[in-house]
């Protein structure tokens, strides 16, 4: 498109943004208007995308990191012929694909859900990594950011990662409209302030008037021809550009324009221009991923193996069987054992250093491109990325997250390193799966199984070695459990997972010698739980005692409730969990101090028997 | 101290770090040895601290952000005469104050718990803000960071905040030892790479050989005399410095030295040098905080008020009554209504822009100085700071966190903006309090009450207006609840909080007209829960139906279990919660789609009655 056409298209996107927001009675037209020219030039002259084939492997990827400017995005889709005007006006209505913030669950052109700021660029880095290191189809990744969101640390994790990897297939476009939600940003229209930061991190920077379509056009061209480093286009814009009553004014964030018709007239009225987005350079052949039978590692019962070790070996084996499996780690791969994968498959391993938000974001980006990512760090440090995990579920992203060093059983390192809230955090994520194996063979099977699930999957591993309980051919369906001790005289059921399975078994043996039979259930699938087995245990033993190396809220103890929250009779319930703030101590001392070791379990059960709480 | 003495002190700190780790059989001596000279010079010649009075208001504040180098910290305390050699050798043992990672809960010289990297600097910013804007006692804040942790985005949130505020009372010292846990960092010994970044963010930078004590001494002097901007001292060091077998070598992170005795000999053997830390410049008078009776705002029953509005008004009132109350917000104060406080008390309001990690970290830092911070943003975006919340609990920090726009009831903005995991996240935090008011007067009372609690306190507010239910003189003790409907013929109990209280009341009215009496409990205190009321409801009605605008995991439904997890008989339980991924829709449509509006509740209860689940 030439200058005049681009100007016209920008105005059309403004008009349609105003119209969509007016029809909805809410939305962010002024944030759309500032970036309208930036998007017009990108979509018309630079983006390469087959609108009929969102799955085309050569498509460029566009991420609207400032997701609240969704009216602009949908207006651009309309101009590109992908959606009708009628649908545009369903914006923000019940059942519409055009949500307040874009999500790929509903609209195939959307790469990732946005709306929590500072996520678009890190996820874009993940997609650019896929393009650069794995796919080689020549696509570019364009991320449109707001200026306010540059305050998020995750943006600088992404800036660091992208520059270090030399991602010249990545372009960030920053809509520097000076105004955040509440008022002015720290740096206003000082483009240099942002340029200095990006340059220091190793980016090529271009400063431009974001309403000068020719200058923007040249900037994108320069970004495309820049090699060896990512480019950021810093565009000076005006919020509400084009409508004098709202232009560059505070207090109008997230509000439809007060006089929509007048604004539309001021913008030159309705237009109905469409254009054809440039086709991808490359063929549309889907990529071929080599695969073969996965030969999981096998351990003999009785061997002492840490589940984190089993994770590393199983992941390496899975990587050999499946060419679509990739691994990422937050600079602790020697602890999580992701290093076993890294050694065997270095081309599919992504070191993310100590930047857990970027770690999870890169996994989300890789998953968006169809890869099967396993991202690992200490369970405790996944809390750093909770917003990204939450948003991954909004995207419907299929990511595997693996948290090691869970619980007090890590020992001397103390509470800062102990994942004690991770089960609660992960269970609360929509559509998530939460797995917590207790032995090596179980871990290996679950590592392989999780690759085939929907949504966010979480695997919790332990630091210390534990005896292998199960044979290598045992199966562990997700949503299942294992009954490890069972008899007709069971007076209650111990429900455990991970390290506490071993403690529960030892307690059961102690209690049996005292004439108290108890059932032991290994609830390795914390979400979904095995309702059938729990209900049978409830009926047959009348009392469930949950034992977990986790806070008492939101973990195993709460998870069993899922089997009884439909109004049916509920068994008696007792929770053993970590109720204090641990200090340093040995693993055994920690488990004892928390009241979740074998001796504590046996004592608790004995008390229940003595007090006739159980039959 | 002169050069020779400083060199000697550095060696002593190395020797003691090696000894402590050897005695423990674990720990991070090599990470301590790299920074030993940096700490020796700081403690001997620059830090101003009354070791007999950790609460001295003029004390400088030192934060060991690389908390794993705790042997170095404890060795420095020993040299400063604060702890004995015998205690030093209790390092990492059960019951010792000298934990694997330092915590202020045990040791009074520690300002904040560290061990999750990238937190020391943001929390240091909070303390420096207190010093600069509120206290004026002239103390400096010194933060010793590792180089690996500079990959954390939170460090750059802090860098941005500190420079913008011109915090020249803050000095970051970076121990650039080139080696992370797994191997080399991205930038190795390239000090310029870090300097460029900090300069771009507005910091004064000094590059120095971290083992040249005179150069380090000069650098700290320069930092102290730099005005108008914070300073970072970038120090080139060697991990394991001083012991050839471990110096600058990979694969030795977090391991005691293999031959401790030989290493100690190589370091020149045992020393027992002590020194007197320089006294603070200022007097030790505790600060006087003006306070008066707080006159909370009052609303009449029936008025329609959003709890977020009530929060803002109550906080402003509390700020008028209590001079120690401060407020922080993440650039959404027009939404959270923290702006009401900001307008009345601008000198005690801290705008943190869109950087939720820095937001919570600043609150932790302010709390460490005895201020009573209220930090607010959307509930959804507090997930961004979960690691900081978790670590706040390790510190025992008394912070008030307020999440607005909770639940699907926000309406059109969609899932990215909906706090749906916040109750689970906050409940799982050790020692936390979780409050969820349903009306304005209740909100005001809880805002005031939370200031007096221990640990992390969370208040959840709602976007939409709701009728005031309670009179302005009603009391709402933490750990309590309100029974809003009750009768002898109650067939079950609806347990609700926040927006669902209103839905439950409407459902109860509908059901009453159909001849079905139900009890309604307003469980505004989600943690701790009112066990007594829940148990009575269980005994008298036999079935609890929880209704919450939150995911079904970890929220209200799980919270009620706390009243029944000691082996006592458990009532029948039914959970109504958000089980789908919402899209855009109106608030009423959202509540209905999630099955938690009055009509859905009434239907669910009717079904339970028809199926004879309830009596």
mmCIF file of N, CA and C in Angstrom, chain A residues 378-383 403-411 414-426 436 458 460-461 499-500 548-556 577-583 590-591 594 596, chain B residues 386-387 390 393-394 424-425 427-430 527:
data_model
loop_
_atom_site.group_PDB
_atom_site.id
_atom_site.type_symbol
_atom_site.label_atom_id
_atom_site.label_comp_id
_atom_site.label_asym_id
_atom_site.label_seq_id
_atom_site.Cartn_x
_atom_site.Cartn_y
_atom_site.Cartn_z
ATOM 1 N N UNK A 378 13.140 -25.387 40.343
ATOM 2 C CA UNK A 378 12.652 -25.784 41.662
ATOM 3 C C UNK A 378 11.155 -25.451 41.739
ATOM 4 N N UNK A 379 10.406 -26.328 42.384
ATOM 5 C CA UNK A 379 8.965 -26.080 42.557
ATOM 6 C C UNK A 379 8.725 -24.716 43.186
ATOM 7 N N UNK A 380 9.580 -24.355 44.140
ATOM 8 C CA UNK A 380 9.407 -23.080 44.836
ATOM 9 C C UNK A 380 9.464 -21.908 43.857
ATOM 10 N N UNK A 381 10.330 -22.035 42.863
ATOM 11 C CA UNK A 381 10.567 -20.886 41.986
ATOM 12 C C UNK A 381 9.566 -20.793 40.841
ATOM 13 N N UNK A 382 8.778 -21.831 40.651
ATOM 14 C CA UNK A 382 7.677 -21.710 39.688
ATOM 15 C C UNK A 382 6.643 -20.701 40.176
ATOM 16 N N UNK A 383 6.631 -20.422 41.481
ATOM 17 C CA UNK A 383 5.730 -19.381 41.977
ATOM 18 C C UNK A 383 6.031 -18.049 41.291
ATOM 19 N N UNK A 403 8.449 -29.170 38.724
ATOM 20 C CA UNK A 403 9.036 -28.515 39.894
ATOM 21 C C UNK A 403 9.760 -29.525 40.759
ATOM 22 N N UNK A 404 11.036 -29.312 40.927
ATOM 23 C CA UNK A 404 11.834 -30.233 41.747
ATOM 24 C C UNK A 404 12.005 -29.676 43.153
ATOM 25 N N UNK A 405 12.647 -30.454 44.012
ATOM 26 C CA UNK A 405 12.974 -30.004 45.362
ATOM 27 C C UNK A 405 11.724 -29.571 46.120
ATOM 28 N N UNK A 406 10.670 -30.366 45.945
ATOM 29 C CA UNK A 406 9.403 -30.044 46.605
ATOM 30 C C UNK A 406 9.464 -30.415 48.071
ATOM 31 N N UNK A 407 8.872 -29.564 48.878
ATOM 32 C CA UNK A 407 8.614 -29.919 50.263
ATOM 33 C C UNK A 407 9.768 -29.747 51.221
ATOM 34 N N UNK A 408 9.455 -29.980 52.495
ATOM 35 C CA UNK A 408 10.463 -29.838 53.539
ATOM 36 C C UNK A 408 11.548 -30.901 53.427
ATOM 37 N N UNK A 409 11.257 -31.973 52.706
ATOM 38 C CA UNK A 409 12.199 -33.095 52.646
ATOM 39 C C UNK A 409 13.492 -32.741 51.923
ATOM 40 N N UNK A 410 13.600 -31.540 51.359
ATOM 41 C CA UNK A 410 14.890 -31.154 50.772
ATOM 42 C C UNK A 410 15.939 -30.967 51.858
ATOM 43 N N UNK A 411 15.499 -30.639 53.077
ATOM 44 C CA UNK A 411 16.461 -30.594 54.181
ATOM 45 C C UNK A 411 17.025 -29.238 54.503
ATOM 46 N N UNK A 414 16.435 -25.034 53.633
ATOM 47 C CA UNK A 414 15.464 -24.179 54.305
ATOM 48 C C UNK A 414 14.315 -23.725 53.427
ATOM 49 N N UNK A 415 13.412 -22.927 54.019
ATOM 50 C CA UNK A 415 12.111 -22.674 53.405
ATOM 51 C C UNK A 415 12.160 -21.928 52.074
ATOM 52 N N UNK A 416 13.168 -21.107 51.854
ATOM 53 C CA UNK A 416 13.167 -20.368 50.583
ATOM 54 C C UNK A 416 13.251 -21.308 49.387
ATOM 55 N N UNK A 417 13.825 -22.489 49.588
ATOM 56 C CA UNK A 417 14.006 -23.428 48.479
ATOM 57 C C UNK A 417 12.931 -24.509 48.424
ATOM 58 N N UNK A 418 12.035 -24.520 49.406
ATOM 59 C CA UNK A 418 11.051 -25.597 49.517
ATOM 60 C C UNK A 418 9.762 -25.252 48.786
ATOM 61 N N UNK A 419 9.388 -26.036 47.818
ATOM 62 C CA UNK A 419 8.075 -25.856 47.217
ATOM 63 C C UNK A 419 7.020 -26.362 48.182
ATOM 64 N N UNK A 420 6.276 -25.457 48.773
ATOM 65 C CA UNK A 420 5.259 -25.862 49.748
ATOM 66 C C UNK A 420 3.880 -25.338 49.373
ATOM 67 N N UNK A 421 3.824 -24.555 48.317
ATOM 68 C CA UNK A 421 2.556 -23.982 47.871
ATOM 69 C C UNK A 421 2.236 -24.409 46.444
ATOM 70 N N UNK A 422 3.107 -25.204 45.848
ATOM 71 C CA UNK A 422 3.003 -25.486 44.418
ATOM 72 C C UNK A 422 1.768 -26.303 44.059
ATOM 73 N N UNK A 423 1.389 -27.258 44.898
ATOM 74 C CA UNK A 423 0.198 -28.047 44.560
ATOM 75 C C UNK A 423 -1.039 -27.159 44.570
ATOM 76 N N UNK A 424 -1.126 -26.287 45.557
ATOM 77 C CA UNK A 424 -2.268 -25.365 45.631
ATOM 78 C C UNK A 424 -2.309 -24.471 44.398
ATOM 79 N N UNK A 425 -1.156 -23.938 44.078
ATOM 80 C CA UNK A 425 -1.045 -23.032 42.936
ATOM 81 C C UNK A 425 -1.441 -23.713 41.633
ATOM 82 N N UNK A 426 -0.942 -24.915 41.434
ATOM 83 C CA UNK A 426 -1.192 -25.597 40.166
ATOM 84 C C UNK A 426 -2.591 -26.198 40.096
ATOM 85 N N UNK A 436 2.253 -36.240 41.066
ATOM 86 C CA UNK A 436 3.254 -36.213 42.134
ATOM 87 C C UNK A 436 3.718 -37.646 42.399
ATOM 88 N N UNK A 458 1.446 -30.374 35.469
ATOM 89 C CA UNK A 458 2.497 -30.126 36.453
ATOM 90 C C UNK A 458 2.961 -31.446 37.047
ATOM 91 N N UNK A 460 5.568 -32.884 40.041
ATOM 92 C CA UNK A 460 6.324 -32.484 41.231
ATOM 93 C C UNK A 460 7.343 -33.578 41.546
ATOM 94 N N UNK A 461 8.604 -33.194 41.617
ATOM 95 C CA UNK A 461 9.626 -34.196 41.918
ATOM 96 C C UNK A 461 10.342 -33.864 43.224
ATOM 97 N N UNK A 499 6.986 -38.245 48.575
ATOM 98 C CA UNK A 499 7.789 -38.738 49.700
ATOM 99 C C UNK A 499 6.940 -39.327 50.816
ATOM 100 N N UNK A 500 5.727 -38.832 50.984
ATOM 101 C CA UNK A 500 4.945 -39.332 52.118
ATOM 102 C C UNK A 500 4.395 -40.731 51.863
ATOM 103 N N UNK A 548 0.869 -35.030 53.537
ATOM 104 C CA UNK A 548 1.498 -34.353 52.407
ATOM 105 C C UNK A 548 2.635 -33.449 52.851
ATOM 106 N N UNK A 549 3.646 -33.393 52.010
ATOM 107 C CA UNK A 549 4.796 -32.507 52.226
ATOM 108 C C UNK A 549 4.502 -31.193 51.501
ATOM 109 N N UNK A 550 3.552 -30.467 52.038
ATOM 110 C CA UNK A 550 2.968 -29.273 51.403
ATOM 111 C C UNK A 550 2.155 -28.572 52.483
ATOM 112 N N UNK A 551 1.866 -27.328 52.263
ATOM 113 C CA UNK A 551 0.986 -26.612 53.174
ATOM 114 C C UNK A 551 -0.363 -27.313 53.267
ATOM 115 N N UNK A 552 -1.065 -27.091 54.359
ATOM 116 C CA UNK A 552 -2.325 -27.806 54.523
ATOM 117 C C UNK A 552 -3.434 -27.279 53.617
ATOM 118 N N UNK A 553 -3.212 -26.099 53.042
ATOM 119 C CA UNK A 553 -4.239 -25.516 52.183
ATOM 120 C C UNK A 553 -3.968 -25.819 50.709
ATOM 121 N N UNK A 554 -4.960 -26.316 50.042
ATOM 122 C CA UNK A 554 -4.904 -26.399 48.581
ATOM 123 C C UNK A 554 -4.180 -27.593 48.009
ATOM 124 N N UNK A 555 -3.623 -28.448 48.844
ATOM 125 C CA UNK A 555 -2.860 -29.578 48.327
ATOM 126 C C UNK A 555 -3.647 -30.874 48.353
ATOM 127 N N UNK A 556 -2.978 -31.936 48.779
ATOM 128 C CA UNK A 556 -3.555 -33.275 48.771
ATOM 129 C C UNK A 556 -4.813 -33.356 49.634
ATOM 130 N N UNK A 577 -0.023 -32.194 57.397
ATOM 131 C CA UNK A 577 0.631 -31.347 56.395
ATOM 132 C C UNK A 577 1.625 -30.448 57.115
ATOM 133 N N UNK A 578 2.290 -29.607 56.359
ATOM 134 C CA UNK A 578 3.335 -28.743 56.931
ATOM 135 C C UNK A 578 2.678 -27.478 57.480
ATOM 136 N N UNK A 579 2.628 -27.392 58.803
ATOM 137 C CA UNK A 579 1.894 -26.294 59.439
ATOM 138 C C UNK A 579 2.806 -25.254 60.082
ATOM 139 N N UNK A 580 4.105 -25.459 59.997
ATOM 140 C CA UNK A 580 5.028 -24.508 60.622
ATOM 141 C C UNK A 580 5.959 -23.937 59.556
ATOM 142 N N UNK A 581 6.725 -22.937 59.944
ATOM 143 C CA UNK A 581 7.757 -22.431 59.040
ATOM 144 C C UNK A 581 9.047 -23.188 59.359
ATOM 145 N N UNK A 582 9.497 -24.035 58.438
ATOM 146 C CA UNK A 582 10.701 -24.820 58.728
ATOM 147 C C UNK A 582 11.936 -23.932 58.786
ATOM 148 N N UNK A 583 12.948 -24.431 59.486
ATOM 149 C CA UNK A 583 14.269 -23.828 59.421
ATOM 150 C C UNK A 583 15.177 -24.774 58.665
ATOM 151 N N UNK A 590 13.357 -32.737 59.176
ATOM 152 C CA UNK A 590 12.302 -31.872 58.623
ATOM 153 C C UNK A 590 10.967 -32.608 58.595
ATOM 154 N N UNK A 591 10.989 -33.828 58.063
ATOM 155 C CA UNK A 591 9.739 -34.588 57.968
ATOM 156 C C UNK A 591 9.152 -34.820 59.358
ATOM 157 N N UNK A 594 7.705 -31.600 60.815
ATOM 158 C CA UNK A 594 6.439 -31.242 60.174
ATOM 159 C C UNK A 594 5.328 -32.219 60.529
ATOM 160 N N UNK A 596 5.011 -35.354 59.480
ATOM 161 C CA UNK A 596 4.574 -36.156 58.330
ATOM 162 C C UNK A 596 5.505 -37.330 58.080
ATOM 163 N N UNK B 386 3.778 -13.896 43.246
ATOM 164 C CA UNK B 386 3.548 -14.951 44.240
ATOM 165 C C UNK B 386 4.839 -15.347 44.956
ATOM 166 N N UNK B 387 5.940 -15.372 44.239
ATOM 167 C CA UNK B 387 7.194 -15.744 44.906
ATOM 168 C C UNK B 387 7.551 -14.725 45.992
ATOM 169 N N UNK B 390 5.249 -15.443 48.946
ATOM 170 C CA UNK B 390 5.772 -16.636 49.631
ATOM 171 C C UNK B 390 6.984 -16.271 50.490
ATOM 172 N N UNK B 393 6.315 -14.391 53.671
ATOM 173 C CA UNK B 393 5.917 -15.226 54.809
ATOM 174 C C UNK B 393 7.138 -15.848 55.473
ATOM 175 N N UNK B 394 8.174 -16.145 54.701
ATOM 176 C CA UNK B 394 9.410 -16.656 55.297
ATOM 177 C C UNK B 394 10.046 -15.567 56.164
ATOM 178 N N UNK B 424 -6.799 -19.391 46.530
ATOM 179 C CA UNK B 424 -5.960 -20.589 46.668
ATOM 180 C C UNK B 424 -4.514 -20.193 46.931
ATOM 181 N N UNK B 425 -4.058 -19.251 46.153
ATOM 182 C CA UNK B 425 -2.672 -18.792 46.255
ATOM 183 C C UNK B 425 -2.392 -18.210 47.641
ATOM 184 N N UNK B 427 -4.288 -18.493 50.486
ATOM 185 C CA UNK B 427 -4.522 -19.418 51.601
ATOM 186 C C UNK B 427 -3.299 -20.292 51.858
ATOM 187 N N UNK B 428 -2.596 -20.670 50.806
ATOM 188 C CA UNK B 428 -1.481 -21.608 50.968
ATOM 189 C C UNK B 428 -0.245 -20.956 51.578
ATOM 190 N N UNK B 429 -0.285 -19.654 51.755
ATOM 191 C CA UNK B 429 0.871 -18.958 52.323
ATOM 192 C C UNK B 429 0.867 -19.122 53.842
ATOM 193 N N UNK B 430 1.991 -19.484 54.379
ATOM 194 C CA UNK B 430 2.118 -19.738 55.821
ATOM 195 C C UNK B 430 1.711 -18.514 56.645
ATOM 196 N N UNK B 527 -9.690 -17.325 55.748
ATOM 197 C CA UNK B 527 -8.626 -17.942 56.555
ATOM 198 C C UNK B 527 -8.215 -16.942 57.613
#
